[in-house]
Coordinates of C-alpha atoms in Angstrom, one line a residue:
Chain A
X1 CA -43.3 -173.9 -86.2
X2 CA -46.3 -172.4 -88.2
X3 CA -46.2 -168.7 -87.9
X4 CA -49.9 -167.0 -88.2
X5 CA -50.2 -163.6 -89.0
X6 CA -52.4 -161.7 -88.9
X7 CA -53.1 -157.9 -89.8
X8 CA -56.6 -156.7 -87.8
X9 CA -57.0 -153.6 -90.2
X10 CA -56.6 -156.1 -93.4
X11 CA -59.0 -158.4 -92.3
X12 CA -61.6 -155.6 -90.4
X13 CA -61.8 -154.4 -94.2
X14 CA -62.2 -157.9 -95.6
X15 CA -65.2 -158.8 -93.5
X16 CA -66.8 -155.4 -94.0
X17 CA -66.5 -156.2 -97.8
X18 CA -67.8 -159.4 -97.3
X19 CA -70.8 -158.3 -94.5
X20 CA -71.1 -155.0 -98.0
X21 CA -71.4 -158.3 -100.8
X22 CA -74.1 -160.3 -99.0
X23 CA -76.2 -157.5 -97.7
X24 CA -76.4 -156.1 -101.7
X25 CA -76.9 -159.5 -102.2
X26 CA -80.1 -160.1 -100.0
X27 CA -81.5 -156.2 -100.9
X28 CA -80.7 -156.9 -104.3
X29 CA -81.6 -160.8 -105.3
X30 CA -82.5 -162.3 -102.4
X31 CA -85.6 -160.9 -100.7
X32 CA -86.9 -159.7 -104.2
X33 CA -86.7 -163.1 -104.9
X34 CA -88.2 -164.6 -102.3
X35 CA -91.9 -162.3 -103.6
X36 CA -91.5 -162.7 -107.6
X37 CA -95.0 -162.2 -109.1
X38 CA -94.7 -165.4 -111.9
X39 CA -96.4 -164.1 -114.9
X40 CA -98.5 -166.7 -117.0
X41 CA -96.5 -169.6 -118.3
X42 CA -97.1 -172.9 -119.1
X43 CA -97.6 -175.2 -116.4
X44 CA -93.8 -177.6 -116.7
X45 CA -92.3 -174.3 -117.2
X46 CA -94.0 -172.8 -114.4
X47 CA -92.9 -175.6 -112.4
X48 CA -89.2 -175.3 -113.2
X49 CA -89.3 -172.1 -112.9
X50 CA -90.6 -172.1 -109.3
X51 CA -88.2 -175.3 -108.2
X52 CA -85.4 -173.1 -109.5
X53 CA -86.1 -170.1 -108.1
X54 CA -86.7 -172.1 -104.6
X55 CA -83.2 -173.9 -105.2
X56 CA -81.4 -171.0 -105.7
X57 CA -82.8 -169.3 -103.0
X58 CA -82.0 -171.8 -101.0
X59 CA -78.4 -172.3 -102.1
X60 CA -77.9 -168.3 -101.6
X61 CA -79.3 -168.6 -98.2
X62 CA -76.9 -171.5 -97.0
X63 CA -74.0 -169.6 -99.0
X64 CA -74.5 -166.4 -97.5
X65 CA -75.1 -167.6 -94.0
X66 CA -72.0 -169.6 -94.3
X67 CA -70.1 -166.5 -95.4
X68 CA -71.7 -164.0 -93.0
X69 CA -70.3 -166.7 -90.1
X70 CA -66.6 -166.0 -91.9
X71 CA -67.2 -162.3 -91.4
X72 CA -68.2 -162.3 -88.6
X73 CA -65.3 -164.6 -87.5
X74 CA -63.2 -162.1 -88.9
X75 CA -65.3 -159.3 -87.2
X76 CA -64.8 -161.1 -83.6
X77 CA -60.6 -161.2 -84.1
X78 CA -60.6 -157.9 -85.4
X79 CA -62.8 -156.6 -83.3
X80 CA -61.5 -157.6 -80.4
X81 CA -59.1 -154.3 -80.5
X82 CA -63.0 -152.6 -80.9
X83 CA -63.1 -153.6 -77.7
X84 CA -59.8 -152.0 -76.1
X85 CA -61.5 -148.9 -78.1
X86 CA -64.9 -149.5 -76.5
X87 CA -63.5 -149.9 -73.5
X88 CA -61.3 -147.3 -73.4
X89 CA -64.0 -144.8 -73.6
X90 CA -65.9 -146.6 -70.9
X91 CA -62.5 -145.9 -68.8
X92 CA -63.5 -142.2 -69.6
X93 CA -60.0 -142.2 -71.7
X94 CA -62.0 -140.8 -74.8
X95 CA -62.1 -142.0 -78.5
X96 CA -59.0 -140.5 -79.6
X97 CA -56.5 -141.5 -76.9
X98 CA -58.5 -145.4 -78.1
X99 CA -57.7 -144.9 -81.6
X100 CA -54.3 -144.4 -80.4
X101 CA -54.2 -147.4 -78.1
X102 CA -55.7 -149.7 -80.8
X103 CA -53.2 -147.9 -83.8
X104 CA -50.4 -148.7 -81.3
X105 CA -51.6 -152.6 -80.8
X106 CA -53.0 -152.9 -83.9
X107 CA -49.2 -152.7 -85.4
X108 CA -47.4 -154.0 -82.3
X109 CA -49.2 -156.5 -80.6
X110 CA -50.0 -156.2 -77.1
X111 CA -46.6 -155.7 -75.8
X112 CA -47.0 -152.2 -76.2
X113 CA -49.6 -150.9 -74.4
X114 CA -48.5 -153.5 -71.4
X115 CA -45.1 -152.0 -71.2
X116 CA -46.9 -148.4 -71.2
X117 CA -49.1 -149.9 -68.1
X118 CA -46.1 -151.7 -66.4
X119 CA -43.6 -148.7 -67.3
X120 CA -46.1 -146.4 -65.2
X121 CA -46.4 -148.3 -62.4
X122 CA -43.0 -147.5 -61.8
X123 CA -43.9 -144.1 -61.2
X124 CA -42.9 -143.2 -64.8
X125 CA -43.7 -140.1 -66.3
X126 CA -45.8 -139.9 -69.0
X127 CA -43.5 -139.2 -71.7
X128 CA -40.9 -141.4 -70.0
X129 CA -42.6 -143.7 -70.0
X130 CA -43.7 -143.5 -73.6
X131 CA -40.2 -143.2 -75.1
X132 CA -38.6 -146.0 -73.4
X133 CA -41.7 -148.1 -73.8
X134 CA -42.4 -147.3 -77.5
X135 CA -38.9 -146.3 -78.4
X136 CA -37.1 -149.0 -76.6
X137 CA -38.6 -151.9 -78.5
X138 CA -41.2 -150.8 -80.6
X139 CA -42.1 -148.3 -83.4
X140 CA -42.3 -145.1 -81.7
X141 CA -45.8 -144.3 -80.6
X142 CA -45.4 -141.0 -81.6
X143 CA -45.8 -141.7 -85.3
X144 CA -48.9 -143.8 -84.4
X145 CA -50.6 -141.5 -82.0
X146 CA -50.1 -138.8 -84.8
X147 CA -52.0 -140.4 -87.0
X148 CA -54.6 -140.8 -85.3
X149 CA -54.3 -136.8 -83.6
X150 CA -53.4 -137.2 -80.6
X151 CA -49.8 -137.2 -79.1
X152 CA -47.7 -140.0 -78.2
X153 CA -47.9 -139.6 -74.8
X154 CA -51.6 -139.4 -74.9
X155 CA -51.8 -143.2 -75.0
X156 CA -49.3 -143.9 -71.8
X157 CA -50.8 -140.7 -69.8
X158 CA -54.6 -142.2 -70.5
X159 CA -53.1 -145.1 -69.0
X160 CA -51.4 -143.7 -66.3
X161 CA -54.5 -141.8 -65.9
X162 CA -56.5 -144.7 -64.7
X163 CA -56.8 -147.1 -61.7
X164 CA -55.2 -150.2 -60.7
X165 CA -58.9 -152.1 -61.4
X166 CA -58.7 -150.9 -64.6
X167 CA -55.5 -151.2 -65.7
X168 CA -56.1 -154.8 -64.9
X169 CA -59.3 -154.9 -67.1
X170 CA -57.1 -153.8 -70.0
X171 CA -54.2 -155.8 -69.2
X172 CA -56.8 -159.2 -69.2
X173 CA -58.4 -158.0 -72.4
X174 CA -55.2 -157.4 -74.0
X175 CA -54.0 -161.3 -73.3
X176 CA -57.3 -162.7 -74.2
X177 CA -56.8 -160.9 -77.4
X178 CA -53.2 -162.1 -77.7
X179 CA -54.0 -165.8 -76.5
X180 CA -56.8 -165.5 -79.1
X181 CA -56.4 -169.3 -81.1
X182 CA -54.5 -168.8 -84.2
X183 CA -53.9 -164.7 -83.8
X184 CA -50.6 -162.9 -83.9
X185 CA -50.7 -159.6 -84.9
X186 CA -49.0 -158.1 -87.6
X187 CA -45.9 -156.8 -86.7
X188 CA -44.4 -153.4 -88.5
X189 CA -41.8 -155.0 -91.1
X190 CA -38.5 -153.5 -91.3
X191 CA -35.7 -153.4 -89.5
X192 CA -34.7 -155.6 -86.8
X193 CA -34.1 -154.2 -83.4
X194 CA -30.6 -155.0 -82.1
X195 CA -32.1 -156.5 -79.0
X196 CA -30.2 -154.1 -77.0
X197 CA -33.2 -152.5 -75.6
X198 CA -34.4 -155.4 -74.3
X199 CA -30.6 -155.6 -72.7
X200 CA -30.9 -152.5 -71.9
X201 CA -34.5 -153.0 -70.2
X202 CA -33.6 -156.1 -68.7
X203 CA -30.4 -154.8 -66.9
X204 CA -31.7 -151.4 -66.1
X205 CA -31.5 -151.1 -62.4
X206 CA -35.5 -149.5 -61.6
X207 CA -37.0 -151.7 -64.0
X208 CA -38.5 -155.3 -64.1
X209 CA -38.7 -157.5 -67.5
X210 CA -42.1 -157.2 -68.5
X211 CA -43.6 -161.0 -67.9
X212 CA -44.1 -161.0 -71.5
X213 CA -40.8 -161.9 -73.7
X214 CA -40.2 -159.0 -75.3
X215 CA -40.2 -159.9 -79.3
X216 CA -37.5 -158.9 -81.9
X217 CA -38.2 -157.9 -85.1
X218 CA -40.1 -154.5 -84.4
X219 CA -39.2 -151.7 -86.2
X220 CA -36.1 -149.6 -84.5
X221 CA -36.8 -145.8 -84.2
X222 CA -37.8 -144.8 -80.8
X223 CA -35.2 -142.8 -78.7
X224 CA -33.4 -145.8 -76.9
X225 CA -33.5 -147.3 -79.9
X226 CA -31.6 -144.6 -81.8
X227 CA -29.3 -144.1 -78.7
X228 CA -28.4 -147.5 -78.9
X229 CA -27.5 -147.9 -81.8
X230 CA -25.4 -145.1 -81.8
X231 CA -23.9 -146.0 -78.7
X232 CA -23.0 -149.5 -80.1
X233 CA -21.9 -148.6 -83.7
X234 CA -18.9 -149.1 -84.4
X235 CA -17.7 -146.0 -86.2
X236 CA -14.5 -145.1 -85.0
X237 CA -13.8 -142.3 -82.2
X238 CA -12.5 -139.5 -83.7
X239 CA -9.6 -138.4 -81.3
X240 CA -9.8 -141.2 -78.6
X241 CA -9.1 -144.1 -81.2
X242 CA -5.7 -142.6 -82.5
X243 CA -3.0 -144.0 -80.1
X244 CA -1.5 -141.5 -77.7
X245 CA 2.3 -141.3 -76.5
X246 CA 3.0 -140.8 -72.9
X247 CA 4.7 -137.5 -73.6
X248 CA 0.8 -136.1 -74.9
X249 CA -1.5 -134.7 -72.7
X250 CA -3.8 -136.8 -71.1
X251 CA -7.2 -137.7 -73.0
X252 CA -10.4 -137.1 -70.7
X253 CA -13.2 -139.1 -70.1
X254 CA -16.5 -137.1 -70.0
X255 CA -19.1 -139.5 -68.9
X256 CA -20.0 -137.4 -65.8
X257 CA -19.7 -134.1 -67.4
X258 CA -22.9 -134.7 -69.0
X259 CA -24.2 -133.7 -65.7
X260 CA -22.1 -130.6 -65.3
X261 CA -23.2 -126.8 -66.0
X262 CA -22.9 -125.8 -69.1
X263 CA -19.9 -123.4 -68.4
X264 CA -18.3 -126.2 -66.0
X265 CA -18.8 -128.6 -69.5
X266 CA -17.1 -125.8 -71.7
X267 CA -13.9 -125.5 -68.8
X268 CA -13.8 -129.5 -69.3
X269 CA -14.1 -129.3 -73.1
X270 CA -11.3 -126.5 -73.4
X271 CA -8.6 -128.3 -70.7
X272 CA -9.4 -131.3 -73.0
X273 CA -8.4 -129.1 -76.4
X274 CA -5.3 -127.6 -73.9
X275 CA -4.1 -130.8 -73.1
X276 CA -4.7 -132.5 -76.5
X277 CA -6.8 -135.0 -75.4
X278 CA -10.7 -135.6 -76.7
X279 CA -13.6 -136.0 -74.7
X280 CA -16.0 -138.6 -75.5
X281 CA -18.5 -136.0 -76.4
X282 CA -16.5 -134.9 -79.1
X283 CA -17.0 -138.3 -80.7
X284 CA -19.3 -138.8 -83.3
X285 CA -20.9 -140.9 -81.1
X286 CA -20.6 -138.9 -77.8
X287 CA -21.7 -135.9 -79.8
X288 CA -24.9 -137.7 -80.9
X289 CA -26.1 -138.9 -77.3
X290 CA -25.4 -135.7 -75.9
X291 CA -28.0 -134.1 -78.5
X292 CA -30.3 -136.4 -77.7
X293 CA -30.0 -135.7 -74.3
X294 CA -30.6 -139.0 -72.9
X295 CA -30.7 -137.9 -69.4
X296 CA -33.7 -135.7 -69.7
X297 CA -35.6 -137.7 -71.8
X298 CA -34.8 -141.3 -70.7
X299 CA -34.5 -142.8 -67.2
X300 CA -31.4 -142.1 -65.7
X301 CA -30.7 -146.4 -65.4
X302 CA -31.1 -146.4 -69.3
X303 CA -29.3 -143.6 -69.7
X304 CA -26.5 -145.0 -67.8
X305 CA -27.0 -147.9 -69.7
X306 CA -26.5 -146.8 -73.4
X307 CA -23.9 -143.7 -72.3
X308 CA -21.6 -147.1 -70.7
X309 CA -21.8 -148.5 -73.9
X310 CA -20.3 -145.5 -75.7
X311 CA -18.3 -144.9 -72.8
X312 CA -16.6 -148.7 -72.6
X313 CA -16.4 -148.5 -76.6
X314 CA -14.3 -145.1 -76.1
X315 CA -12.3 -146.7 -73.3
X316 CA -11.7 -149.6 -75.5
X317 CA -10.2 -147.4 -78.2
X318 CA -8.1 -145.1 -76.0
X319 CA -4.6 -145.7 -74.8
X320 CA -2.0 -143.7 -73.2
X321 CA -2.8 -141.4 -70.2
X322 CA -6.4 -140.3 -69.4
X323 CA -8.2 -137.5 -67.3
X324 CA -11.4 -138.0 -65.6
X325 CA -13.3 -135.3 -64.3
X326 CA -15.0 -136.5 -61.3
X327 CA -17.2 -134.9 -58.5
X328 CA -16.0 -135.2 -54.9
X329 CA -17.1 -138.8 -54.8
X330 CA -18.2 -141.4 -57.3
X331 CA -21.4 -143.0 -57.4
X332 CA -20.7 -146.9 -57.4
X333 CA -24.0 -147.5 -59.4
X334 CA -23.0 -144.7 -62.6
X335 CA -21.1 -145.0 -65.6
X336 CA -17.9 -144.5 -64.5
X337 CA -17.5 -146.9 -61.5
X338 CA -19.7 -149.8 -63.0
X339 CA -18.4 -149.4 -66.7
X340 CA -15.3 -146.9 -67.4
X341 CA -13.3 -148.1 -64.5
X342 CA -13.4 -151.6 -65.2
X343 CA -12.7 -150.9 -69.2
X344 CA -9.9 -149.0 -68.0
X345 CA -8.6 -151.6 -66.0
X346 CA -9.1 -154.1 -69.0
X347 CA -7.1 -152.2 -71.3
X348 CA -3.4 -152.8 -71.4
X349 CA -2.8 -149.8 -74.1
X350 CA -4.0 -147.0 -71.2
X351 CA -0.9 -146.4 -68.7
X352 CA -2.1 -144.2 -66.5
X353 CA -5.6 -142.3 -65.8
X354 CA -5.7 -138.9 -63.9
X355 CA -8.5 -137.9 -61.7
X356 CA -9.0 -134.0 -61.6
X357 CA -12.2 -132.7 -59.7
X358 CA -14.9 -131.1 -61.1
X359 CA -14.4 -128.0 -58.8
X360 CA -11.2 -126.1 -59.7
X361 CA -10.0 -128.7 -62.5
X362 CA -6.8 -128.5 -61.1
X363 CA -4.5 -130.8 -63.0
X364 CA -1.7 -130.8 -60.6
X365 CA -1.7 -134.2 -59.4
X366 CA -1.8 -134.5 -54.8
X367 CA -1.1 -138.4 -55.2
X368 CA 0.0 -140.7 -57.0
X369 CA -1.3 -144.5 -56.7
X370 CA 0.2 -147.2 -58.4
X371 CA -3.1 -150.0 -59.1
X372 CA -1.9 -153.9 -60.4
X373 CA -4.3 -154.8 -63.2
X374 CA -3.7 -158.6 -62.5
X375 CA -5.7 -157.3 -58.6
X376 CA -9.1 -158.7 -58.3
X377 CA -9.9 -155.6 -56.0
X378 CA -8.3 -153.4 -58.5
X379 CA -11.5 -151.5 -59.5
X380 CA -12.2 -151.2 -56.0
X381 CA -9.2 -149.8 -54.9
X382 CA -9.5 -147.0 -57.7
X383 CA -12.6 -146.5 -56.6
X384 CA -11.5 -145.9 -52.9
X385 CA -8.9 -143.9 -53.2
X386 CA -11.1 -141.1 -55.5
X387 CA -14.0 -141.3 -52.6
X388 CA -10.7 -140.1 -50.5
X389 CA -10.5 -136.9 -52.2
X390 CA -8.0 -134.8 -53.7
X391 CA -6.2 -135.1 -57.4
X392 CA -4.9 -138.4 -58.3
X393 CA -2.6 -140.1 -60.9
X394 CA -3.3 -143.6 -61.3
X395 CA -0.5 -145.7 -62.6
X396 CA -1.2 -149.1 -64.3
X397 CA 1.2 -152.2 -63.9
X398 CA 0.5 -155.6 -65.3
Chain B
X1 CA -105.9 -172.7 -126.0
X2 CA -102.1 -171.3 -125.9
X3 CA -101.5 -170.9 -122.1
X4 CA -98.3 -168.2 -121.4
X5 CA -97.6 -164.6 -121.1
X6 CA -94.6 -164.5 -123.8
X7 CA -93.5 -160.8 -122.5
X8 CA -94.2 -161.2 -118.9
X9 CA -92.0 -164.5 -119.4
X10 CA -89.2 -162.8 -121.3
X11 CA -89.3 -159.7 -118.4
X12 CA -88.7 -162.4 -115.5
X13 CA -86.0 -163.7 -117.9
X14 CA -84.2 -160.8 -117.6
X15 CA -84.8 -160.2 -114.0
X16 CA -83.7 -163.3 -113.5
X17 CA -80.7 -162.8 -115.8
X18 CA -79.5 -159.9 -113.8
X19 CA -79.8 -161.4 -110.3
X20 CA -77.1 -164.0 -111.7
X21 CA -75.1 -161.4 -112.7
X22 CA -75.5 -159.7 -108.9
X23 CA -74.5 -163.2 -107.8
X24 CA -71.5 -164.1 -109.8
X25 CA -70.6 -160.3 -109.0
X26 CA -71.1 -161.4 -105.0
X27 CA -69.0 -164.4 -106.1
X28 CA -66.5 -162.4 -107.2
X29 CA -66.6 -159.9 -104.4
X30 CA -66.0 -162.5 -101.8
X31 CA -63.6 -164.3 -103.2
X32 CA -61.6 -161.3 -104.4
X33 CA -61.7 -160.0 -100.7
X34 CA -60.5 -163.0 -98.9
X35 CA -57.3 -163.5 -101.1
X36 CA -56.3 -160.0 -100.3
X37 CA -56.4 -160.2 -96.8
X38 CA -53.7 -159.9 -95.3
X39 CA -53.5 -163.0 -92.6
X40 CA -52.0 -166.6 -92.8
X41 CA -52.4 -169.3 -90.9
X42 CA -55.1 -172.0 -90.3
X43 CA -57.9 -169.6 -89.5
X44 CA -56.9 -167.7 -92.8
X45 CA -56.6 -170.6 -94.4
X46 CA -60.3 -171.9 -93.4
X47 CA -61.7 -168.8 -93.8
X48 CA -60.5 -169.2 -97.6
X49 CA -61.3 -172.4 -97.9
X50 CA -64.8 -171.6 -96.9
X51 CA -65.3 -168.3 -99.1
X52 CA -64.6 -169.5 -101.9
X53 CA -66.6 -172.8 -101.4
X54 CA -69.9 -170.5 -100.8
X55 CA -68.3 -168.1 -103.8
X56 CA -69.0 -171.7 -105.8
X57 CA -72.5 -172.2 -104.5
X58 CA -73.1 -168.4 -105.2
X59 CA -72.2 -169.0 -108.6
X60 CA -74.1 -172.1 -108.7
X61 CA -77.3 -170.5 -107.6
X62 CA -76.8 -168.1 -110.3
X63 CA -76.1 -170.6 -113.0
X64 CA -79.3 -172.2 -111.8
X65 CA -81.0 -169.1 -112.7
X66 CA -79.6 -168.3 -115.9
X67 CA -80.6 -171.3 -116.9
X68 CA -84.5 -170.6 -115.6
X69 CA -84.1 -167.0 -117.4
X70 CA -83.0 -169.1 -120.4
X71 CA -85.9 -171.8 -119.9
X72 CA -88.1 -169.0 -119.8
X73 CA -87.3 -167.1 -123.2
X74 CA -86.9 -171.2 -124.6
X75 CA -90.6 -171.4 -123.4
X76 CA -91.2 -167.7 -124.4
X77 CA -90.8 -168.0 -128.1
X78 CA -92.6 -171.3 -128.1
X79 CA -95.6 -169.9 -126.2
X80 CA -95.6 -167.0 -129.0
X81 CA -95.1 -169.3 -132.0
X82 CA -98.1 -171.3 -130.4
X83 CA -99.5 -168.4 -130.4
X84 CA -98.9 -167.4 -133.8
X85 CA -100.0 -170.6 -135.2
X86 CA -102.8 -170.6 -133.5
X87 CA -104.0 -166.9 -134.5
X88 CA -103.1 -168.7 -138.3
X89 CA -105.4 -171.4 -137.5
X90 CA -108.3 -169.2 -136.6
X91 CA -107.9 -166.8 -139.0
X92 CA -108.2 -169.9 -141.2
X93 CA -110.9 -170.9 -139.9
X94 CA -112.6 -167.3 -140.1
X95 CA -111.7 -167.1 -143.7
X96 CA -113.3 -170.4 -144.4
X97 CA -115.8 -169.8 -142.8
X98 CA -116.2 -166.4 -144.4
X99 CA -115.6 -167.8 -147.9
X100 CA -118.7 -170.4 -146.6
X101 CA -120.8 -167.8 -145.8
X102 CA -120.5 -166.1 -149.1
X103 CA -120.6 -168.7 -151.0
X104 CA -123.8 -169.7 -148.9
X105 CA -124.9 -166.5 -149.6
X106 CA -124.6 -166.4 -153.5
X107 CA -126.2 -169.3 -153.6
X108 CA -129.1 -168.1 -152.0
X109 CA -128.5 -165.0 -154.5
X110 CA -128.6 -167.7 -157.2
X111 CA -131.5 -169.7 -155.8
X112 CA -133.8 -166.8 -155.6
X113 CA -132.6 -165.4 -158.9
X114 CA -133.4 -169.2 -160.5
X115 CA -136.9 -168.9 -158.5
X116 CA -137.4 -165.3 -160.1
X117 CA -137.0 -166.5 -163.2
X118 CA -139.0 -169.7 -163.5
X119 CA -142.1 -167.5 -161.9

């Protein structure tokens, strides 16, 4: 398959040299030309001189209308993203928050901006909206936006800013510029996404695949981005990979502490040190998406998403007996029951797992509940009895 | 009669001169800018194509003119050697004539001397 690329900012230069070379052209040669004052001369010169001059006028003319119709070819394609601009400030959006819009498709296609529109009609913030569209599968909007002065959520809030009519304006604009014969813009080289945003996107549980395949080969470097892969690299867990005898302490999942206070995520952090165990936020990995606090800046569905990848990679690695600090009941949609559970489950090398409560982490066990791995139900079952209440020790038999 | 302005010719040889020289430097400018930019494809390609076709015909044009700039000084130094030769010619002619006239004229001396003397 022929790929055509196509870099608007390359080729917007191009014709304005080209529109620069015939207009010196016609100032300079041409029309001056065209009202030469022939001095005396013979008359067979004087003929030649004046077929000549006609000729070469003539062959100018044709040249440069031929080339003005290139430029202006080029000026159309390029242009068209003048358009977005010029229509943006119709939309009332102002030039800037444009420039942004047209920086942003001008190095990612369309995708971009039509995620920012579709992300927001999900009732998207702003800024949300912005990271997980720009970060999740494109270069992060920020960068663009800056250099052009405006923030990276200027783009996405002008956006969200506007109507339904008009986001439709813009969204018909954008695909007649992306349908455009022979027209693929540039994208940023580098890199190669993972594809585990559009995973991520695609599985999130509030969010609908753009219409639009989303398109490898962007630039990684957006939050999700980063997040995921950091949740998917596999540099080994610091405390959860080493194996674990049954006469240690129990390890201790953290996936829900991330929503604990601060002092309740310190009383987790030092029962894990007492009991020798290491919390997935003590990971290299763990550590990382905690900083990046994925929950405040991401939706909570990709969030989820990328913290179950650390958290089944961490599962993966652990064996022996592990703690899970849990609220009263667990929310079947979350990490824990839709990703650590199962893992759990899957791995032969974890014996036993110990549910302690968020409120009182109390590690003296109320029940103990024996769960068959070979049990189709068995995830269930776990499940159940933690929605029951009370401390737990689950222990695992083939 | 020579016919031709030698120095107006040779001054709309170099006019002409430098207007190729604007053109081959439009030819140059065009084609320059369409192999740097930065887009592939058959549109790029045709957009090429033509450039530097019409970079050709610029050039063209201003070969056609040096040539007219060169036809012009050609004509120019033949116009002034005309010219030249003919300014010899006629002040040829004057001298001739001038060395007639005297002669005429000392023999019209000499005639009225010879009458002087026989009266």
């Amino acid at each position: 398959m022929t790929v055509y690329t196509f870099d608007p900012k390359s080729v917007d230069r191009t014709q304005r040299k080209l529109f620069d070379a015939l207009v010196r052209m016609n100032n300079n040669v041409h029309r001056p030309l065209r009202r030469v004052d022939l001095p005396e001369m013979p008359a067979a010169v004087r003929g030649q001189v004046v077929s000549g001059i006609a000729e070469a006028i003539s062959t100018m003319s044709a040249a440069g209308v031929s080339v003005s119709g290139v430029a202006r070819s080029m000026k159309a394609k390029s242009y068209d993203l003048v358009e977005h601009k010029q229509l943006s400030s119709e939309l009332g959006w102002g030039w800037k928050v444009g420039d942004a819009m047209v920086a942003a498709a001008e190095f990612t296609g369309t995708d971009i901006i039509h995620k920012a529109i579709n992300y927001d009609e999900y009732g998207w913030k702003g800024v949300t909206g912005s990271a997980a569209a720009f970060g999740s599968n494109f270069i992060p909007v920020t960068k663009i936006a800056g250099a052009v002065g405006k923030g990276g959520k200027a783009a996405v809030g002008a956006i969200r800013g506007t109507n339904a009519a008009n986001r439709a304006r813009v969204t018909a604009q954008l695909d007649r510029v992306a349908a455009a014969p022979g027209m693929r813009l540039r994208r940023p080289s580098g890199a190669a996404a993972p594809g585990m945003a559009d995973d991520v996107i695609r599985g999130a549980d509030n969010v609908s695949v753009h219409p639009q395949p989303m398109r490898p080969g962007a630039a990684a470097g957006g939050l999700a981005d980063k997040a995921e892969a950091i949740a998917t690299n596999p540099r080994p867990l610091k405390k959860a990979a080493s194996p674990q005898s049954g006469s240690r302490a129990p390890g201790s999942l953290a996936s829900d502490s991330l929503h604990l206070s601060s002092n309740a995520a310190m009383q987790v952090a030092m029962l894990a040190k007492a009991t020798g165990g290491g919390l997935i936020d003590h990971t290299s990995t763990g550590a990382t998406l905690a900083a990046a606090k994925l929950y405040q800046n991401l939706p909570a569905a990709i969030a989820d998403r990328i913290w179950g990848q650390a958290s089944a990679n961490f599962v993966r690695a652990a064996s022996g007996r592990l703690t899970a600090t849990l609220e009263a009941t667990v929310n079947r949609n979350r990490v824990f029951a839709k990703v650590e559970v199962p893992a759990i489950l899957a791995n032969p090398n974890v014996t036993s797992l110990a549910v302690v409560r968020k409120r009182g982490l109390d590690l003296q066990p109320q029940r103990y509940v024996t769960i068959s791995r070979s049990d189709a139900n068995a995830a269930t079952k776990v499940l159940d009895e933690i929605d029951a209440g009370g401390r737990i020790i689950f222990n695992f038999v083939p | 009669m020579v016919v031709g302005d030698p120095a107006g010719m040779r001054t709309l040889a170099s006019r002409l001169a430098k207007d190729a020289g604007q053109l081959r430097d439009a030819a140059s400018d065009v084609k320059a800018a369409v192999r740097k930019m930065d887009a592939s494809g058959e549109w790029a390609d045709a957009c090429q194509r033509v450039v530097e076709a019409q970079a050709r015909q610029f050039a063209a044009a201003a070969s056609r003119l040096d040539g007219l700039a060169a036809t012009l000084r050609r004509s120019a130094t033949q116009v002034e050697a005309e010219i030249r030769a003919e300014a010899e010619a006629q002040r040829r002619r004057e001298a001739a004539a001038a060395a007639a006239a005297e002669a005429a004229r000392r023999a019209a001396v000499q005639r009225a001397e010879d009458a002087r003397r026989r009266s």
